[in-house]
Amino acid sequence: MIKNQIPDIHTHFYSTMVLIRKFEEKIVALSQETGRLPGMQILANGQEAVATGIVSALEPEDVIVSNHRSHGHLIARGANLNFLMAEIMAKGTGVNGGKAGTLHLADPDVNVLMTSTVVGAGPPLAIGSAFAQQYKNSKAITVVFFGDGAAAEGSVHEAMNLAGVWKLPILFVCENNCWAGAQRPEEHCATPNIFLRAKGYNMPGHSVDGNDVEAVYNLSRKLSQHCRSGSGPAFMEALTYRMRGHGEQDRQHYVDPKELAIWAKKCPILRYGKKLLDEGILNTDQIEAIDQEATTRVEAAVTFGDASPYPGPETALTDVFVHPLNT
């Protein structure tokens, strides 16, 4: 949902984060059933405030380029939950016809250009989107998401440099979730403050508590306005935490359980729910109703996916070539 359509921003923030969490919790459950979901499932449990806060600040014409933890970005953008779940199940009714799966999702209907499992692949392609927006004198911007591990890739630095040189309308978002695979930031990153790199590319850089949805939203509005005004790119580092393994096959034996417990108490959903209750914006009945609605929507998406057929062999060459081969 886009901010101009939101009747109650607080309820929207909370509902969106809960929906993302419920959706990914269902994927966890399904992935534990033999043969239920194909491929690798990479989730963003604990990072819901980043997707919700940033995407809620965007306009409908803005473009999103995501990475392998993309479910939250698409859900926050308003992607159809049924088609999204069907795609993860590799069904023909999926948003990409069952060919993308969970790791290469795209949804042109909500301007999600692409996702990629190649670490650092998104920023150079997002540069192309931002260049097109600038070339057309559009007021739209491009937002590209990547992790702290990807921030060390040469492709990301090249993209930031080119964006700075050409003053492109692009917001770089580094979701620093404290883990790059099984590596801590200090093992692969020369600075504890990734956002400071922005200065070297002549763009504003800021960090934010990535588990505070309102703080993320407010900074996103500020930086997207900077990009939209023709002042060039901007950089945001959202400090959060990855609560599950790199993928669902990763049991995180390298993570101290005490550290997980500490971050569990910083859960963006629990934190924001308490804030809304304390401020009288929502009551316990409303909180429970939001939770139940999200559960119902996710279960309906699973039912839709289960009832959907796998793509037929005749679709093998569709969406592969711009001009289909004459067979």
XYZ file of C-alpha atoms in Angstrom:
327
model
C 0.000 0.000 0.000
C 1.337 3.439 -0.933
C 1.354 6.242 1.611
C -1.199 8.379 -0.253
C -3.728 5.568 0.192
C -3.147 4.934 3.890
C -6.026 5.983 6.201
C -4.050 5.194 9.376
C -0.301 5.025 9.000
C 0.239 3.379 12.390
C -2.178 0.547 11.702
C -0.677 0.151 8.254
C 2.828 -0.204 9.653
C 1.796 -2.804 12.193
C -0.477 -4.769 9.849
C 2.154 -4.912 7.129
C 4.875 -6.159 9.468
C 2.563 -8.819 10.887
C 1.551 -9.967 7.392
C 5.200 -10.284 6.348
C 6.013 -12.281 9.492
C 3.018 -14.608 9.101
C 3.841 -15.187 5.437
C 7.422 -16.152 6.182
C 6.490 -18.257 9.206
C 4.232 -20.247 6.898
C 7.130 -20.711 4.489
C 9.190 -22.051 7.402
C 6.453 -24.570 8.190
C 6.003 -25.614 4.551
C 9.745 -25.975 3.974
C 9.875 -28.543 6.762
C 7.435 -30.775 4.894
C 9.225 -33.119 2.491
C 8.738 -32.071 -1.116
C 6.417 -29.200 -0.197
C 8.499 -26.300 -1.483
C 11.189 -26.538 -4.162
C 14.547 -24.862 -3.810
C 16.152 -22.842 -1.062
C 14.092 -20.595 1.217
C 15.858 -17.427 2.414
C 13.856 -15.346 4.874
C 14.033 -11.959 6.578
C 12.447 -12.773 9.932
C 13.179 -9.839 12.252
C 13.747 -7.349 9.415
C 10.095 -6.468 8.731
C 10.432 -2.833 9.824
C 12.954 -2.091 7.077
C 10.726 -3.268 4.231
C 7.613 -1.694 5.732
C 9.138 1.657 6.627
C 10.939 2.226 3.343
C 8.302 0.976 0.941
C 5.538 2.904 2.738
C 7.378 6.139 1.953
C 7.462 5.509 -1.797
C 5.181 6.630 -4.618
C 3.429 4.184 -6.990
C 5.749 5.039 -9.884
C 8.923 4.332 -7.903
C 10.888 1.191 -8.761
C 12.213 -1.423 -6.339
C 15.178 -3.728 -6.935
C 15.460 -6.402 -4.258
C 17.775 -9.220 -3.238
C 17.370 -12.805 -2.032
C 15.424 -11.656 1.077
C 12.668 -10.106 -0.990
C 9.341 -11.354 0.384
C 8.926 -8.420 2.762
C 9.696 -5.854 0.087
C 7.076 -7.299 -2.269
C 4.416 -7.716 0.407
C 4.952 -4.176 1.678
C 4.631 -2.989 -1.915
C 1.238 -4.659 -2.224
C 2.080 -7.709 -4.327
C -0.767 -10.216 -4.642
C -0.272 -12.703 -1.804
C -1.861 -15.598 -3.717
C 0.364 -15.161 -6.754
C 3.408 -14.693 -4.542
C 2.813 -17.923 -2.626
C 2.039 -19.795 -5.846
C 5.350 -18.631 -7.292
C 7.253 -19.869 -4.257
C 5.484 -23.208 -4.790
C 6.642 -23.114 -8.454
C 3.055 -23.092 -9.708
C 1.893 -21.746 -13.059
C -0.357 -19.142 -11.424
C 2.647 -17.594 -9.699
C 3.597 -13.996 -10.266
C 6.326 -15.214 -12.659
C 4.534 -18.294 -13.965
C 6.330 -20.613 -11.576
C 9.717 -19.995 -13.183
C 11.317 -17.614 -10.690
C 10.594 -19.348 -7.423
C 11.338 -17.602 -4.160
C 14.769 -16.236 -5.088
C 14.191 -14.406 -8.379
C 10.834 -12.739 -7.861
C 9.670 -9.812 -9.977
C 6.307 -8.087 -10.077
C 5.851 -5.382 -12.731
C 2.332 -4.672 -11.440
C 3.817 -3.064 -8.319
C 7.075 -1.883 -9.933
C 9.311 -4.513 -8.343
C 11.765 -4.786 -11.199
C 13.742 -7.820 -10.046
C 15.397 -9.760 -7.272
C 18.685 -11.614 -7.517
C 20.537 -14.188 -5.457
C 23.855 -12.964 -6.843
C 25.372 -10.940 -4.014
C 25.770 -7.342 -5.141
C 24.002 -7.859 -8.485
C 21.114 -5.505 -7.792
C 22.809 -2.074 -7.604
C 24.311 -2.051 -11.133
C 20.934 -3.015 -12.614
C 19.152 -0.490 -10.416
C 21.455 2.140 -11.903
C 19.886 1.388 -15.288
C 16.420 1.981 -13.871
C 17.467 5.246 -12.240
C 19.170 6.409 -15.445
C 15.959 5.757 -17.400
C 13.982 7.762 -14.839
C 16.417 10.654 -15.100
C 16.512 10.483 -18.908
C 12.713 10.697 -19.059
C 12.640 13.630 -16.602
C 10.483 11.501 -14.338
C 9.940 12.285 -10.662
C 10.181 8.581 -9.869
C 13.148 7.098 -8.029
C 14.672 3.647 -7.721
C 15.307 1.934 -4.382
C 17.778 -0.951 -4.251
C 18.109 -3.290 -1.253
C 21.270 -5.243 -0.410
C 22.950 -6.656 2.689
C 26.073 -5.808 4.644
C 27.912 -8.625 2.881
C 27.016 -7.239 -0.547
C 28.242 -3.802 0.528
C 31.791 -5.128 0.128
C 31.259 -6.182 -3.491
C 32.968 -4.157 -6.195
C 29.725 -4.000 -8.175
C 28.073 -2.056 -5.347
C 30.920 0.452 -5.168
C 30.892 0.881 -8.949
C 27.149 1.514 -8.877
C 27.456 4.056 -6.067
C 30.253 5.846 -7.880
C 28.340 6.066 -11.155
C 25.203 7.228 -9.329
C 27.240 9.969 -7.689
C 28.855 11.050 -10.963
C 25.555 11.184 -12.851
C 23.448 12.344 -9.860
C 20.936 9.574 -10.424
C 17.648 9.352 -8.478
C 18.499 6.198 -6.538
C 18.316 5.294 -2.857
C 20.814 2.634 -1.797
C 19.529 0.643 1.191
C 21.944 -1.590 3.077
C 20.060 -3.915 5.411
C 22.814 -4.598 7.908
C 21.493 -7.701 9.664
C 24.831 -8.543 11.349
C 25.466 -11.628 9.214
C 26.853 -12.199 5.731
C 26.223 -15.912 5.437
C 28.043 -17.098 8.554
C 30.388 -14.096 8.797
C 30.075 -11.214 11.218
C 30.595 -7.671 9.859
C 34.003 -7.335 11.526
C 35.197 -10.331 9.515
C 34.459 -8.792 6.125
C 33.915 -5.079 6.659
C 36.692 -2.571 7.398
C 34.342 -0.123 9.106
C 31.510 -0.639 11.603
C 29.638 2.220 9.911
C 28.895 1.256 6.314
C 26.867 4.412 5.710
C 30.042 6.514 5.997
C 31.121 5.161 2.604
C 28.458 7.345 0.995
C 30.589 10.432 1.530
C 33.225 9.026 -0.811
C 30.639 8.995 -3.601
C 29.297 12.488 -2.918
C 25.918 11.431 -1.561
C 24.270 11.795 1.862
C 24.556 8.690 4.044
C 22.632 7.945 7.231
C 22.124 5.021 9.583
C 18.867 4.182 11.317
C 17.542 1.711 13.863
C 16.184 -0.865 11.427
C 13.850 -2.320 14.059
C 12.036 1.022 14.537
C 9.523 1.207 11.701
C 8.678 4.877 12.236
C 12.342 5.904 12.266
C 12.919 3.946 9.049
C 9.859 5.545 7.440
C 10.844 9.090 8.407
C 14.406 8.710 7.129
C 13.141 7.058 3.958
C 10.838 9.998 3.251
C 13.698 12.431 3.769
C 16.181 10.580 1.566
C 13.672 9.733 -1.172
C 12.763 13.401 -1.387
C 16.445 14.208 -1.805
C 16.666 11.721 -4.691
C 13.384 12.922 -6.197
C 14.461 16.577 -6.168
C 17.279 16.014 -8.665
C 19.985 16.258 -5.995
C 21.347 12.819 -6.776
C 21.577 9.518 -4.875
C 21.412 8.790 -1.151
C 22.438 5.929 1.113
C 20.681 4.377 4.108
C 22.113 1.758 6.447
C 19.332 0.059 8.418
C 20.721 -1.679 11.507
C 18.748 -4.836 12.193
C 19.305 -8.551 12.839
C 18.778 -11.814 10.957
C 16.813 -14.061 13.319
C 17.045 -17.204 11.189
C 19.875 -18.844 9.266
C 21.114 -17.720 5.890
C 18.584 -20.180 4.483
C 16.233 -22.668 6.093
C 18.864 -25.383 5.747
C 21.196 -23.305 7.976
C 20.680 -24.115 11.682
C 22.889 -21.219 12.851
C 25.159 -23.339 15.050
C 27.670 -20.490 14.844
C 25.313 -18.016 16.570
C 25.349 -17.519 20.333
C 21.822 -18.331 21.618
C 22.169 -15.458 24.093
C 22.646 -13.050 21.198
C 19.501 -14.339 19.511
C 17.594 -13.933 22.776
C 18.723 -10.319 23.089
C 17.604 -9.475 19.574
C 14.326 -11.359 20.007
C 13.437 -8.780 22.646
C 14.055 -6.077 20.022
C 11.565 -7.644 17.598
C 10.114 -4.786 15.505
C 6.588 -6.206 15.688
C 6.520 -6.720 19.453
C 8.175 -3.352 19.943
C 5.743 -1.446 17.752
C 2.709 -3.341 19.036
C 3.615 -2.329 22.584
C 4.062 1.285 21.505
C 0.621 1.355 19.873
C -0.977 -0.204 22.951
C 0.800 2.173 25.328
C -0.249 5.197 23.274
C -3.845 4.000 22.937
C -3.683 3.864 19.147
C -4.712 0.196 19.145
C -6.199 -2.059 21.823
C -5.615 -5.758 22.437
C -8.720 -6.768 20.470
C -7.509 -4.819 17.450
C -4.045 -6.333 17.743
C -5.570 -9.821 17.804
C -7.827 -8.992 14.858
C -4.841 -7.847 12.778
C -3.014 -11.038 13.679
C -5.985 -13.200 12.703
C -6.565 -11.366 9.429
C -2.934 -11.891 8.438
C -3.166 -15.598 9.300
C -6.341 -15.950 7.250
C -4.821 -14.222 4.230
C -1.718 -16.388 4.330
C -3.731 -19.594 4.661
C -5.858 -18.518 1.695
C -2.668 -17.980 -0.312
C -1.496 -21.498 0.530
C -4.866 -22.915 -0.501
C -4.618 -21.022 -3.785
C -1.097 -22.303 -4.378
C -2.044 -25.888 -3.585
C -4.946 -25.749 -6.042
C -2.811 -24.278 -8.814
C -1.196 -26.420 -11.531
C 2.494 -26.587 -12.282
C 3.482 -24.796 -15.506
C 3.074 -26.995 -18.552
C 5.967 -27.976 -20.840
C 4.524 -25.763 -23.572
C 5.475 -22.711 -21.471
C 9.189 -23.592 -21.384
C 10.165 -20.905 -23.898
C 7.681 -18.205 -22.904
C 9.117 -15.152 -21.127
C 12.612 -16.185 -22.212
C 12.976 -14.200 -25.439
C 11.640 -10.717 -26.214
C 10.458 -12.055 -29.562
C 9.464 -15.718 -29.082
C 11.084 -18.218 -31.377
C 8.944 -19.418 -34.263
C 8.504 -23.076 -33.377
